[in-house]
Amino acid sequence: MAILQIREAINQAIAEEMDRDPGVFIMGEEVAQYNGAYKVTQGLWKKYGDKRVIDTPITEAGFAGIGIGAAMAGIGVRPIVEMMTWNFAILAFDQIINHAAKARYMSAGQFKVPIVFRGPNGPAHMLGAQHSQALESMMAHVPGLIVMTPSTPYDAKGMLKSAIRDDNPVIFMESELMYGQKGEVPDGEYLIPVGKGDIKREGTDVTIIAWTKMVAVALKAAAELEKEGISAEVLDPRTLRPLDEELIIASVKKTNRAVIVEDSWPFASVGTEIAHRIHTIAFDHLDAPVEKINGADVPMPYAENLEHEAMPSPEKVIAAVKRVLYR
Amino acid sequence: MKKEKTTTDQPRWADLGLSDQKLISMYRDMLLIRRFEERSAQEYGKGKIGGFCHLYIGQEATGVGAIAALRDDDFIYTAYRDHGQALARGMSAKECMAELFGKVTGVSKGIGGSMHFYDLSKGFMGGWGIVGGHPPLAAGTAFATKYQGRDSVTICFMGEASTNQGVVHETLNMAELWRLPVIFITENNGYGMGTAISRAMAGENLYDKAAGYLMNRGAVNGMDVIDMYREMKKAIHLARTEFRPTFLEARTYRYRGHSMSDPGQYRTKEEIEEYKKKDPIETFAKELLQWGVLTEAALERMEEEIKTEVQEAVEFADASPQPPLEMLHQNVYA
Ligand SMILES: Cc1ncc(C[n+]2csc(CCOP(=O)(O)OP(=O)(O)O)c2C)c(N)n1
């Protein structure tokens, strides 16, 4: 076991897959000579050179599309496209949604689009409205896309390796504030399959469902709740589309209560979909309506106090848990 | 571009109709920007300023020369490197610093931050964070003034790397096709973050990008406030009188990293030193002294005044309150 930062775990996943498959390459803004805006691709350019680690101009739509076309050729090329952040990937949504997500369906299965779009998502710290958006719900809305979002170094590595090997376009969303977070990563190879969630903490009274940065918020809340004799289970779906419905429903059947925590906006979010599924599939097992804690329904302000107010916090989660427990 | 006094006994700005007062205020604006930005860097280091903070140090002549050529009813757009243009437009150091500190007394009431300065009353349209995102907005504002029969112009600062974005080309096409009174000032500081322009752009001259649209275009020494002013006057005249857009490549340089978190290891010390020899503020000061527009004593006084102005701005920002919590939900809709 090694202790790695998330950025190192992602780096290892990319390097291992590049070693395994010469068709895997990575491109994006500053990924090569600068070693990545957030140093995720540290050392890769030195190791693999210009052909496989490619600095692009600041043209998200263009290089996303070039990646999609390369993947579609069906001759063993598997691009990893780094988006400096998902805020900038918005420029490439046409390529991702109108092209990558539909090529296979429209061609009645002739094309595969084995491509990964990855980069940091969600608010960081005082970056203001255009740089602080959690966009997983927009991506998860689209049939044809897979959406994965890891919360630990272990998960990040195993999930990304599966994403790279998958024959579908995968949206892989990381977090700027988590790149330095450390955790255990096994030395040998392992994969975490697409569509498999994970219980991050076992509990019996309530299921808190959270992903990426919000897992830590949920775990903090769970630790506090334990002091008050409330046993919270923390469930990380890890893949948001397809959802690990089985795991979610099994947990809720056990706890009979659920709180969903996401830093995205509340309207039509992934959390809304999860709440809907719990309500329809596990209705008879619920002792309270599912609660949802979201980022405030506003563009993110810059001022530190307002930003703090806008974000989900352990306190807000604890309050929601108490509401579903009628305490 | 010549900078020293020539054999004639006229300063090279003699044909521009610039009063001494105007020349001095252009110089003062550049110096204020330099000192404001140096202080911003310090305050960032102290944690008073958060997020991304992109300094304008080195590029002062581009912003000041261009904005000095405008009228009050003209409009300005820029990207995230926006402190300099805001100060050049007469937004106060106090309100600008307060914005950086995330205070309610800031130009955007602390909601915007470093990258999002706005003052509609001064035609200062921001302050935008997505590379290549704002140029179509600038063309749109130019569309509106023409539509309403006004003779205002809109200028749009952008980094050279943004011209690789597709939407910038869509905008150039429509600006020329529809004859919009807009001037695109591409501040070519040689690097988009850590990527030298030659690694990101096919072709040789940046301004050639406008050639396919047959737009009026050219390059100017963006380290020279007078050259900048002169070229802008021409472009503004074309826009105001004939609705002809211009694509101006201002060749300049940023002395600091891309943002406060960039150590800037992709360029050499020598390269930076070369540009510092052409420092827009020092070279202009020399000229103003040479022509007797300013005296050494006046320069010193100005330094002192600006020092005080920046100090007071920091104190003002520090003492100002954060925005009240109810502002979180205000202004999402009109
Ligand atoms: C669409 C988009 N992609 C990436 C970024 C991240 N980014 C911010 S500034 C920058 C470099 C831009 O360089 P340039 O346009 O030359 O302007 P300069 O910073 O030199 O003023 C990058 C890559 C962004 N803000 N928006």
XYZ file of C-alpha atoms and ligand atoms in Angstrom:
687
model
C 0.000 0.000 0.000
C 1.188 3.477 -0.854
C -0.233 6.718 0.454
C -1.037 8.860 -2.556
C -2.707 12.167 -3.266
C -5.717 11.994 -5.565
C -3.705 13.786 -8.266
C -1.034 11.097 -7.993
C -3.580 8.299 -8.105
C -5.097 9.754 -11.277
C -1.612 10.201 -12.710
C -0.841 6.530 -12.012
C -4.063 5.398 -13.632
C -3.250 7.358 -16.786
C 0.363 6.133 -16.885
C -0.604 2.497 -16.322
C -3.209 2.599 -19.056
C -0.776 4.327 -21.417
C 1.747 1.581 -20.691
C -0.830 -1.120 -21.228
C -2.338 0.274 -24.421
C -0.342 2.328 -26.950
C -3.643 3.691 -28.307
C -4.222 5.688 -25.113
C -3.094 9.307 -25.266
C -3.910 12.472 -23.338
C -4.475 15.994 -24.561
C -5.617 19.259 -23.078
C -4.529 22.730 -22.064
C -1.159 22.749 -20.278
C -1.124 18.964 -19.790
C 2.353 18.456 -21.298
C 5.129 20.975 -20.723
C 3.441 22.663 -17.752
C 2.616 19.279 -16.175
C -1.039 20.204 -15.867
C -2.712 23.273 -14.406
C -3.251 21.215 -11.238
C -0.201 18.997 -11.757
C -2.262 15.890 -12.432
C -0.211 15.023 -15.523
C 3.122 15.622 -13.763
C 5.946 13.844 -15.573
C 3.809 12.290 -18.293
C 5.129 14.448 -21.126
C 8.675 13.719 -20.107
C 7.938 10.024 -20.046
C 5.737 9.631 -23.132
C 6.682 12.607 -25.280
C 4.876 14.878 -27.706
C 2.987 12.165 -29.527
C 1.016 10.950 -26.541
C 0.905 13.935 -24.180
C -0.358 16.881 -26.149
C -0.737 20.545 -25.270
C -3.737 22.037 -27.035
C -4.662 25.629 -27.777
C -7.467 27.038 -25.603
C -10.150 25.631 -27.865
C -12.285 23.245 -25.869
C -14.893 22.587 -28.555
C -12.224 21.886 -31.129
C -10.056 19.464 -29.225
C -13.035 17.686 -27.671
C -14.290 17.017 -31.174
C -10.878 15.920 -32.384
C -10.811 13.450 -29.527
C -14.266 12.144 -30.410
C -13.352 11.668 -34.054
C -10.153 9.887 -33.069
C -12.115 7.535 -30.840
C -14.768 6.895 -33.488
C -12.274 5.799 -36.124
C -12.377 2.341 -34.597
C -8.663 1.770 -35.006
C -7.656 1.460 -31.388
C -7.212 5.095 -30.398
C -8.521 5.911 -26.918
C -8.208 9.596 -26.080
C -8.193 11.077 -22.613
C -9.200 14.710 -22.903
C -8.342 16.876 -19.919
C -10.600 19.843 -19.373
C -8.727 22.416 -17.309
C -11.997 22.694 -15.411
C -15.544 21.661 -16.260
C -16.547 25.315 -16.411
C -14.530 25.537 -19.617
C -15.858 22.222 -20.907
C -19.159 24.033 -21.330
C -17.710 25.292 -24.610
C -17.416 21.656 -25.669
C -20.922 20.575 -24.662
C -22.008 20.581 -28.294
C -19.276 18.115 -29.154
C -19.925 15.980 -26.098
C -23.726 16.007 -26.118
C -24.558 16.313 -29.810
C -21.722 14.200 -31.100
C -20.000 11.873 -28.615
C -23.218 10.840 -26.879
C -25.142 10.159 -30.092
C -22.704 8.688 -32.588
C -23.344 5.113 -31.555
C -27.118 5.374 -31.412
C -27.569 7.273 -34.659
C -25.363 4.804 -36.505
C -27.350 1.880 -35.120
C -24.332 0.642 -33.211
C -21.659 1.051 -35.860
C -19.523 3.396 -33.806
C -17.938 3.069 -30.428
C -16.687 6.247 -28.769
C -14.031 5.181 -26.256
C -13.064 8.538 -24.816
C -12.680 10.026 -21.348
C -13.278 13.692 -20.633
C -11.790 14.458 -17.249
C -10.996 17.440 -15.032
C -12.014 19.283 -11.880
C -15.666 20.096 -11.301
C -17.557 22.068 -8.677
C -16.764 25.133 -6.604
C -13.260 25.536 -5.198
C -12.497 28.610 -3.093
C -13.494 32.179 -4.006
C -13.237 31.662 -7.740
C -16.483 33.455 -8.469
C -19.511 32.571 -10.539
C -17.936 31.509 -13.836
C -15.390 29.209 -12.197
C -17.467 27.569 -9.441
C -20.008 25.288 -11.016
C -20.903 21.690 -10.228
C -22.075 20.420 -13.593
C -22.509 16.686 -13.070
C -26.279 16.890 -13.307
C -26.094 18.458 -16.767
C -23.880 15.640 -17.976
C -25.849 12.903 -16.218
C -28.961 14.135 -18.023
C -27.631 12.862 -21.327
C -28.235 9.290 -22.516
C -25.085 7.904 -24.085
C -22.747 9.389 -21.489
C -21.289 7.719 -18.420
C -20.616 10.022 -15.475
C -18.104 9.092 -12.787
C -16.895 11.169 -9.871
C -14.423 9.776 -7.303
C -13.993 10.799 -3.674
C -10.783 9.013 -2.625
C -7.384 8.278 -4.201
C -8.240 4.566 -4.218
C -11.495 5.156 -6.046
C -9.987 7.703 -8.405
C -7.376 5.290 -9.680
C -9.576 2.228 -10.027
C -12.461 4.167 -11.543
C -10.345 6.043 -14.067
C -8.738 2.836 -15.291
C -12.190 1.402 -15.940
C -13.259 4.640 -17.601
C -10.312 4.516 -19.993
C -11.094 0.916 -20.916
C -14.794 1.584 -21.401
C -16.086 1.800 -24.980
C -18.407 4.709 -24.203
C -17.760 8.394 -23.658
C -17.042 8.819 -19.954
C -17.368 12.104 -18.108
C -14.888 11.907 -15.235
C -15.307 14.690 -12.703
C -12.693 15.439 -10.086
C -12.353 18.260 -7.585
C -9.712 20.963 -7.453
C -9.873 21.104 -3.673
C -9.365 17.340 -3.398
C -6.277 16.865 -5.565
C -4.036 17.030 -2.503
C -6.197 14.698 -0.418
C -4.276 11.570 0.565
C -5.287 7.957 0.939
C -4.168 4.368 0.584
C -3.723 2.928 -2.871
C -2.720 -0.716 -3.396
C 0.497 -1.389 -5.268
C -0.950 -3.914 -7.698
C -3.474 -3.337 -10.428
C -7.177 -3.139 -9.608
C -10.290 -1.837 -11.300
C -13.446 -0.332 -9.881
C -16.230 -1.101 -12.312
C -18.455 1.519 -13.865
C -21.787 1.740 -12.057
C -20.654 0.453 -8.666
C -21.215 2.542 -5.566
C -19.550 2.132 -2.201
C -20.547 2.385 1.423
C -18.047 4.813 2.959
C -19.382 4.318 6.460
C -21.910 1.839 7.772
C -24.885 2.938 9.783
C -28.426 1.996 10.628
C -30.530 5.119 11.224
C -30.197 7.123 8.032
C -28.484 6.902 4.629
C -26.515 9.984 3.598
C -25.811 9.876 -0.132
C -22.955 12.037 -1.363
C -20.165 12.069 -3.957
C -16.830 13.790 -4.569
C -16.262 16.671 -2.157
C -19.555 16.102 -0.414
C -18.486 12.685 0.890
C -16.182 14.402 3.382
C -19.018 16.703 4.420
C -21.278 13.687 4.915
C -18.627 11.818 6.915
C -18.074 14.812 9.166
C -21.783 15.077 9.768
C -21.947 11.331 10.481
C -19.149 11.601 13.051
C -20.977 14.431 14.812
C -24.275 12.556 14.701
C -22.673 9.522 16.276
C -21.937 11.609 19.361
C -25.681 12.134 19.644
C -26.384 8.433 19.240
C -27.464 8.642 15.590
C -25.923 6.030 13.316
C -25.552 7.376 9.779
C -24.580 5.336 6.755
C -22.626 7.254 4.097
C -23.110 5.982 0.561
C -21.031 7.189 -2.392
C -22.577 6.145 -5.724
C -19.221 6.931 -7.424
C -20.829 6.544 -10.839
C -23.804 8.879 -11.289
C -24.891 7.415 -14.604
C -25.617 4.547 -14.606
C -26.630 4.772 -10.940
C -26.015 1.899 -8.526
C -29.700 1.750 -7.745
C -29.395 -1.618 -6.071
C -26.938 -0.358 -3.467
C -28.975 2.777 -2.782
C -32.257 0.956 -2.397
C -30.709 -1.754 -0.194
C -29.271 0.880 2.119
C -32.517 2.806 2.367
C -34.437 -0.375 3.041
C -32.129 -0.854 5.995
C -32.182 2.702 7.372
C -35.640 3.826 6.155
C -34.395 7.383 5.784
C -32.234 9.241 3.305
C -30.493 12.591 2.940
C -28.753 13.513 -0.321
C -25.882 16.001 -0.318
C -24.602 17.656 -3.484
C -22.862 20.939 -4.134
C -24.638 21.431 -7.442
C -27.771 23.523 -7.844
C -30.978 21.873 -6.594
C -33.172 22.164 -9.697
C -33.345 18.880 -11.651
C -30.129 17.589 -10.114
C -28.744 14.067 -9.817
C -30.019 14.210 -6.239
C -33.510 14.916 -7.534
C -33.302 11.741 -9.623
C -32.011 9.687 -6.699
C -34.750 11.022 -4.429
C -37.334 10.188 -7.068
C -36.075 6.615 -7.387
C -36.042 6.104 -3.646
C -39.549 7.514 -3.367
C -40.929 5.298 -6.115
C -38.979 2.089 -5.527
C -38.670 2.096 -1.730
C -41.761 4.093 -0.808
C -43.043 1.520 1.645
C -39.719 1.434 3.441
C -39.464 5.182 4.032
C -40.225 6.698 7.412
C -39.782 10.259 6.108
C -39.563 12.058 2.773
C -36.037 12.114 1.350
C -34.168 15.346 2.099
C -31.786 17.057 -0.274
C -29.018 19.487 0.675
C -27.661 21.449 -2.299
C -25.516 24.401 -3.143
C -27.601 27.566 -3.066
C -29.744 28.110 -6.149
C -27.660 31.072 -7.299
C -24.491 31.691 -9.340
C -21.592 31.410 -6.886
C -20.626 34.732 -5.284
C -16.975 35.665 -4.684
C -17.192 37.050 -1.144
C -15.997 34.439 1.330
C -18.936 34.724 3.699
C -21.500 34.376 0.916
C -19.649 31.490 -0.672
C -19.603 29.690 2.649
C -23.306 30.344 3.065
C -23.979 28.940 -0.411
C -22.225 25.625 0.175
C -23.534 22.485 1.871
C -21.945 22.060 5.307
C -21.912 19.350 7.959
C -24.265 21.557 10.018
C -26.810 21.672 7.208
C -26.551 17.905 6.756
C -26.985 17.282 10.470
C -30.090 19.458 10.487
C -31.524 17.511 7.539
C -30.794 14.198 9.216
C -32.611 15.387 12.299
C -35.570 16.406 10.183
C -35.900 12.958 8.619
C -35.545 11.457 12.100
C -38.140 13.907 13.476
C -35.636 14.920 16.162
C 8.895 52.232 -32.851
C 10.907 55.272 -31.923
C 10.894 56.433 -28.396
C 13.606 59.041 -28.095
C 13.388 62.606 -29.174
C 14.042 62.856 -32.870
C 15.932 65.583 -34.683
C 12.812 67.725 -34.894
C 11.980 69.936 -31.968
C 8.523 68.522 -31.562
C 7.526 65.611 -29.359
C 6.232 62.649 -31.349
C 2.746 63.207 -29.963
C 2.615 66.737 -31.376
C 0.044 65.765 -34.002
C -2.280 64.144 -31.488
C -3.585 67.234 -29.764
C -2.734 65.885 -26.324
C -2.554 68.527 -23.599
C 0.139 68.285 -20.961
C -2.597 67.563 -18.497
C -3.799 64.592 -20.552
C -0.257 63.287 -20.970
C 0.300 63.516 -17.247
C -2.941 61.760 -16.484
C -2.020 58.938 -18.855
C 1.276 58.575 -17.075
C -0.408 58.722 -13.711
C -2.893 56.027 -14.669
C -0.077 53.686 -15.650
C 1.785 54.325 -12.435
C -1.350 53.870 -10.360
C -2.019 50.533 -12.039
C 1.567 49.393 -11.403
C 1.461 50.302 -7.711
C -2.074 48.991 -7.252
C -1.085 45.650 -8.755
C 2.100 45.374 -6.723
C 0.023 45.925 -3.635
C -2.590 43.417 -4.813
C 0.143 40.809 -5.018
C 1.155 41.571 -1.420
C -2.404 41.449 -0.163
C -2.949 38.182 -2.019
C 0.076 36.803 -0.202
C -1.495 37.832 3.092
C -4.697 36.017 2.196
C -6.751 39.202 1.954
C -7.535 38.447 -1.674
C -8.817 35.033 -2.687
C -9.344 32.957 -5.798
C -7.541 33.705 -9.036
C -5.785 37.050 -9.318
C -4.257 38.067 -12.664
C -1.990 41.093 -12.582
C -1.638 43.678 -15.351
C 1.969 44.610 -14.568
C 3.871 45.221 -17.803
C 0.770 45.756 -19.916
C -0.224 49.164 -18.507
C 0.396 51.131 -21.707
C -2.022 48.975 -23.693
C -4.980 49.591 -21.426
C -4.208 53.206 -20.646
C -3.392 54.220 -24.222
C -6.562 52.641 -25.538
C -8.911 53.907 -22.869
C -7.475 57.423 -22.976
C -8.672 57.606 -26.577
C -12.306 56.916 -25.657
C -15.252 59.141 -24.896
C -17.346 58.766 -21.776
C -20.215 57.235 -23.744
C -18.061 54.441 -25.177
C -17.981 50.906 -23.827
C -15.179 48.631 -22.631
C -15.051 44.865 -22.317
C -12.147 42.841 -21.046
C -11.222 39.419 -19.732
C -10.264 38.408 -16.170
C -7.052 40.491 -16.224
C -9.211 43.516 -15.595
C -7.881 45.646 -12.739
C -5.775 47.864 -15.008
C -8.491 48.762 -17.456
C -10.898 49.498 -14.616
C -8.467 51.945 -13.018
C -7.736 53.499 -16.410
C -11.460 54.074 -16.852
C -11.519 56.037 -13.616
C -12.941 53.417 -11.289
C -11.505 54.237 -7.881
C -8.614 52.347 -6.337
C -10.713 52.066 -3.188
C -13.627 50.336 -4.851
C -11.340 48.142 -6.929
C -9.350 47.017 -3.890
C -12.561 46.438 -1.948
C -13.763 44.134 -4.724
C -10.555 42.131 -4.460
C -11.154 41.858 -0.723
C -14.705 40.596 -1.343
C -16.315 43.584 0.338
C -19.714 45.144 -0.271
C -18.070 48.485 -1.087
C -16.386 46.946 -4.132
C -17.140 47.719 -7.764
C -19.271 44.569 -7.944
C -20.212 44.636 -4.253
C -17.894 41.721 -3.524
C -19.996 39.377 -5.642
C -17.711 39.439 -8.663
C -14.141 39.272 -7.381
C -10.872 39.939 -9.175
C -12.052 38.624 -12.532
C -15.406 40.377 -12.576
C -15.120 44.144 -12.195
C -18.103 46.081 -13.583
C -19.266 49.695 -13.669
C -22.083 50.217 -16.125
C -22.193 53.937 -15.326
C -18.722 54.238 -16.831
C -19.399 51.875 -19.719
C -17.139 49.342 -18.049
C -18.792 46.077 -19.063
C -16.342 43.740 -17.296
C -14.474 41.556 -16.304
C -15.122 38.019 -17.862
C -13.547 34.703 -16.914
C -14.081 32.376 -19.846
C -11.323 32.675 -22.451
C -12.968 34.002 -25.616
C -16.359 34.357 -23.955
C -16.796 38.111 -23.991
C -15.833 39.238 -27.533
C -19.301 38.462 -28.918
C -20.804 40.507 -26.083
C -18.663 43.458 -27.132
C -19.857 43.099 -30.705
C -23.393 42.935 -29.349
C -23.018 46.175 -27.446
C -21.652 47.751 -30.628
C -24.679 46.365 -32.442
C -26.962 48.028 -29.898
C -25.375 51.484 -30.111
C -25.543 51.398 -33.901
C -29.115 50.126 -33.746
C -30.092 53.057 -31.544
C -28.412 55.541 -33.814
C -25.637 56.455 -31.420
C -22.045 56.997 -32.406
C -20.498 55.254 -29.395
C -17.854 52.636 -29.954
C -17.118 49.482 -27.991
C -13.623 48.234 -27.358
C -12.821 44.684 -26.421
C -9.581 43.674 -24.755
C -8.687 40.011 -25.024
C -5.643 37.802 -24.678
C -3.949 36.489 -27.777
C -4.737 32.908 -26.789
C -8.455 33.655 -26.862
C -8.272 34.237 -30.620
C -7.966 30.480 -31.062
C -11.514 30.036 -29.790
C -14.098 29.450 -32.462
C -16.529 32.001 -31.091
C -13.956 34.758 -31.530
C -13.881 34.002 -35.229
C -17.660 33.879 -35.412
C -17.618 37.321 -33.847
C -15.001 38.783 -36.191
C -17.024 37.571 -39.139
C -20.248 39.163 -37.975
C -18.566 42.352 -36.822
C -17.241 42.938 -40.339
C -20.287 41.568 -42.132
C -22.627 43.802 -40.167
C -20.217 46.738 -39.872
C -20.257 46.960 -36.102
C -18.430 49.814 -34.337
C -16.210 47.546 -32.271
C -12.448 47.430 -31.812
C -10.827 44.185 -30.781
C -7.600 44.847 -28.916
C -5.730 41.605 -28.648
C -3.141 41.987 -25.945
C -0.414 39.749 -27.232
C 1.750 39.168 -24.173
C 3.298 36.110 -25.783
C 1.810 33.470 -23.523
C -1.547 31.903 -22.794
C -0.858 30.685 -19.275
C 2.318 28.606 -19.828
C 1.945 28.157 -23.564
C 3.946 30.378 -25.900
C 1.864 31.676 -28.776
C 3.966 29.775 -31.300
C 2.932 26.490 -29.686
C -0.774 27.280 -29.847
C -1.288 29.254 -33.049
C -0.709 28.290 -36.656
C 0.371 31.209 -38.776
C 2.746 34.034 -38.078
C 1.046 37.323 -37.346
C -1.777 37.377 -34.920
C -3.568 40.175 -36.754
C -3.672 38.012 -39.888
C -6.519 36.216 -38.182
C -8.742 39.111 -39.191
C -7.534 38.963 -42.790
C -10.019 36.329 -43.872
C -12.798 38.737 -42.928
C -11.065 41.654 -44.676
C -11.243 43.572 -41.414
C -9.106 46.646 -40.794
C -6.158 45.283 -38.856
C -2.605 45.792 -37.727
C -0.078 45.552 -34.931
C 0.972 48.231 -32.480
C 3.620 48.462 -29.810
C 1.546 47.844 -26.726
C 4.465 48.839 -24.499
C 4.122 52.399 -25.758
C 1.200 54.424 -24.519
C 1.492 57.032 -27.287
C 1.589 54.490 -30.102
C -1.357 52.776 -28.525
C -3.289 56.041 -28.298
C -2.472 56.968 -31.873
C -3.625 53.653 -33.362
C -6.733 53.661 -31.249
C -7.658 57.160 -32.390
C -7.567 55.946 -35.981
C -9.590 52.846 -35.208
C -12.118 54.784 -33.178
C -12.541 57.288 -36.001
C -13.295 54.474 -38.440
C -15.750 52.885 -36.041
C -17.517 56.120 -35.161
C -17.819 57.562 -38.626
C -17.988 54.519 -40.884
C -19.007 51.664 -38.580
C -15.842 49.832 -39.461
C -14.463 47.382 -36.908
C -10.736 46.970 -36.281
C -8.586 44.126 -35.051
C -5.562 45.569 -33.299
C -2.727 43.389 -32.072
C -1.047 45.135 -29.152
C 2.364 43.588 -28.632
C 3.064 43.628 -24.950
C 4.362 41.507 -22.085
C 3.316 40.513 -18.611
C 6.127 40.639 -16.079
C 4.425 38.412 -13.537
C 3.054 34.889 -13.723
C -0.242 34.204 -15.445
C -1.983 34.455 -12.086
C -0.769 34.572 -8.524
C -0.460 30.779 -8.467
C 1.819 30.566 -11.520
C 5.579 30.514 -10.853
C 6.131 31.168 -14.568
C 8.917 28.695 -15.177
C 8.216 28.490 -18.915
C 10.189 31.622 -19.757
C 13.698 32.798 -19.038
C 14.844 35.545 -16.688
C 16.670 37.093 -19.644
C 13.471 37.343 -21.635
C 11.705 39.132 -18.804
C 14.684 41.464 -18.322
C 14.668 42.334 -22.028
C 11.093 43.506 -21.746
C 11.745 45.411 -18.557
C 14.188 47.521 -20.526
C 11.205 48.625 -22.584
C 9.133 49.291 -19.502
C 6.131 51.364 -20.573
C 6.193 53.527 -17.466
C 9.917 54.233 -17.286
C 10.255 55.019 -20.969
C 7.304 57.389 -20.899
C 8.586 59.114 -17.768
C 11.888 59.783 -19.533
C 10.110 61.323 -22.471
C 7.870 63.489 -20.346
C 10.896 64.786 -18.468
C 12.762 65.341 -21.691
C 9.963 67.506 -23.076
C 9.419 69.298 -19.846
C 5.884 67.994 -19.401
C 6.878 66.764 -15.966
C 9.702 67.626 -13.593
C 11.583 65.245 -11.330
C 9.928 66.914 -8.367
C 6.482 66.453 -9.865
C 7.222 62.804 -10.519
C 8.257 62.278 -6.930
C 5.141 64.029 -5.711
C 3.043 61.803 -7.906
C 4.734 58.671 -6.530
C 3.917 59.843 -3.026
C 0.310 60.649 -3.913
C -0.208 57.274 -5.494
C 1.404 55.510 -2.577
C -1.098 57.213 -0.311
C -3.962 56.470 -2.667
C -3.135 52.757 -2.719
C -2.567 52.664 1.031
C -5.927 54.321 1.596
C -7.537 51.857 -0.797
C -6.226 48.940 1.248
C -7.367 50.521 4.506
C -10.779 51.220 2.996
C -11.076 47.641 1.736
C -9.961 46.233 5.052
C -12.397 48.314 7.053
C -15.360 47.667 4.751
C -17.954 45.030 5.637
C -18.570 41.832 3.705
C -21.791 41.751 1.720
C -24.808 40.995 3.934
C -26.012 37.390 3.770
C -29.305 38.356 2.142
C -27.333 39.394 -0.943
C -26.729 35.709 -1.684
C -30.166 35.420 -3.263
C -30.441 38.904 -4.757
C -30.005 39.730 -8.427
C -30.389 36.232 -9.806
C -33.252 37.700 -11.828
C -34.160 41.269 -12.785
C -12.616 28.597 -21.985
C -11.513 28.673 -21.002
N -10.528 27.760 -21.038
C -9.516 27.815 -20.158
C -9.472 28.793 -19.207
C -8.312 28.849 -18.207
N -7.451 29.970 -18.562
C -7.636 31.169 -17.989
S -6.657 32.313 -18.643
C -5.910 31.232 -19.684
C -4.856 31.735 -20.617
C -5.363 32.789 -21.537
O -4.341 33.438 -22.220
P -4.579 34.745 -23.065
O -5.915 34.689 -23.747
O -3.427 34.939 -23.941
O -4.690 35.935 -22.024
P -3.675 36.386 -20.884
O -3.948 35.551 -19.693
O -2.302 36.234 -21.420
O -4.024 37.803 -20.580
C -6.461 29.972 -19.502
C -6.031 28.757 -20.223
C -10.542 29.701 -19.162
N -10.607 30.665 -18.234
N -11.532 29.635 -20.078
